[in-house]
């Protein structure tokens, strides 16, 4: 099995959206209405559930541009095969290449922890699937989401992938 260091920033895509009840609003990404950060277990659960759902939908649509918008302009994404990717444009191109490779969709489980500096640390397990729903590999992901005006964007991501044989 081939092990890959896929990235040092998570799309946030995975973890950068939330739109639940009247407490939240949509602004390109989904953010807490009053600009605060998720600060309790329920807030984080809502943030994770909605962010995961949105990322899976963007991934299924193969929308590399929308996924890349979930990253900060100066993001760093480490990839064993491609080296270190810097910036949103490089992330977008990496996702485009991923979609061309036959990966059709993703199922993801996400866990978040709020850091003292207001950023968020996320760990996730992502299973990549082909169009027939066969596993193409499983990744373990570590990410730091940077608190920016209006919410969060992925700033650093590391992804370790074990490919299916």
mmCIF file of C-alpha atoms in Angstrom, residues 35 56 104:
data_model
loop_
_atom_site.group_PDB
_atom_site.id
_atom_site.type_symbol
_atom_site.label_atom_id
_atom_site.label_comp_id
_atom_site.label_asym_id
_atom_site.label_seq_id
_atom_site.Cartn_x
_atom_site.Cartn_y
_atom_site.Cartn_z
ATOM 1 C CA UNK A 35 -19.121 36.752 14.339
ATOM 2 C CA UNK A 56 -18.973 16.514 0.430
ATOM 3 C CA UNK A 104 -15.750 10.824 -7.596
#
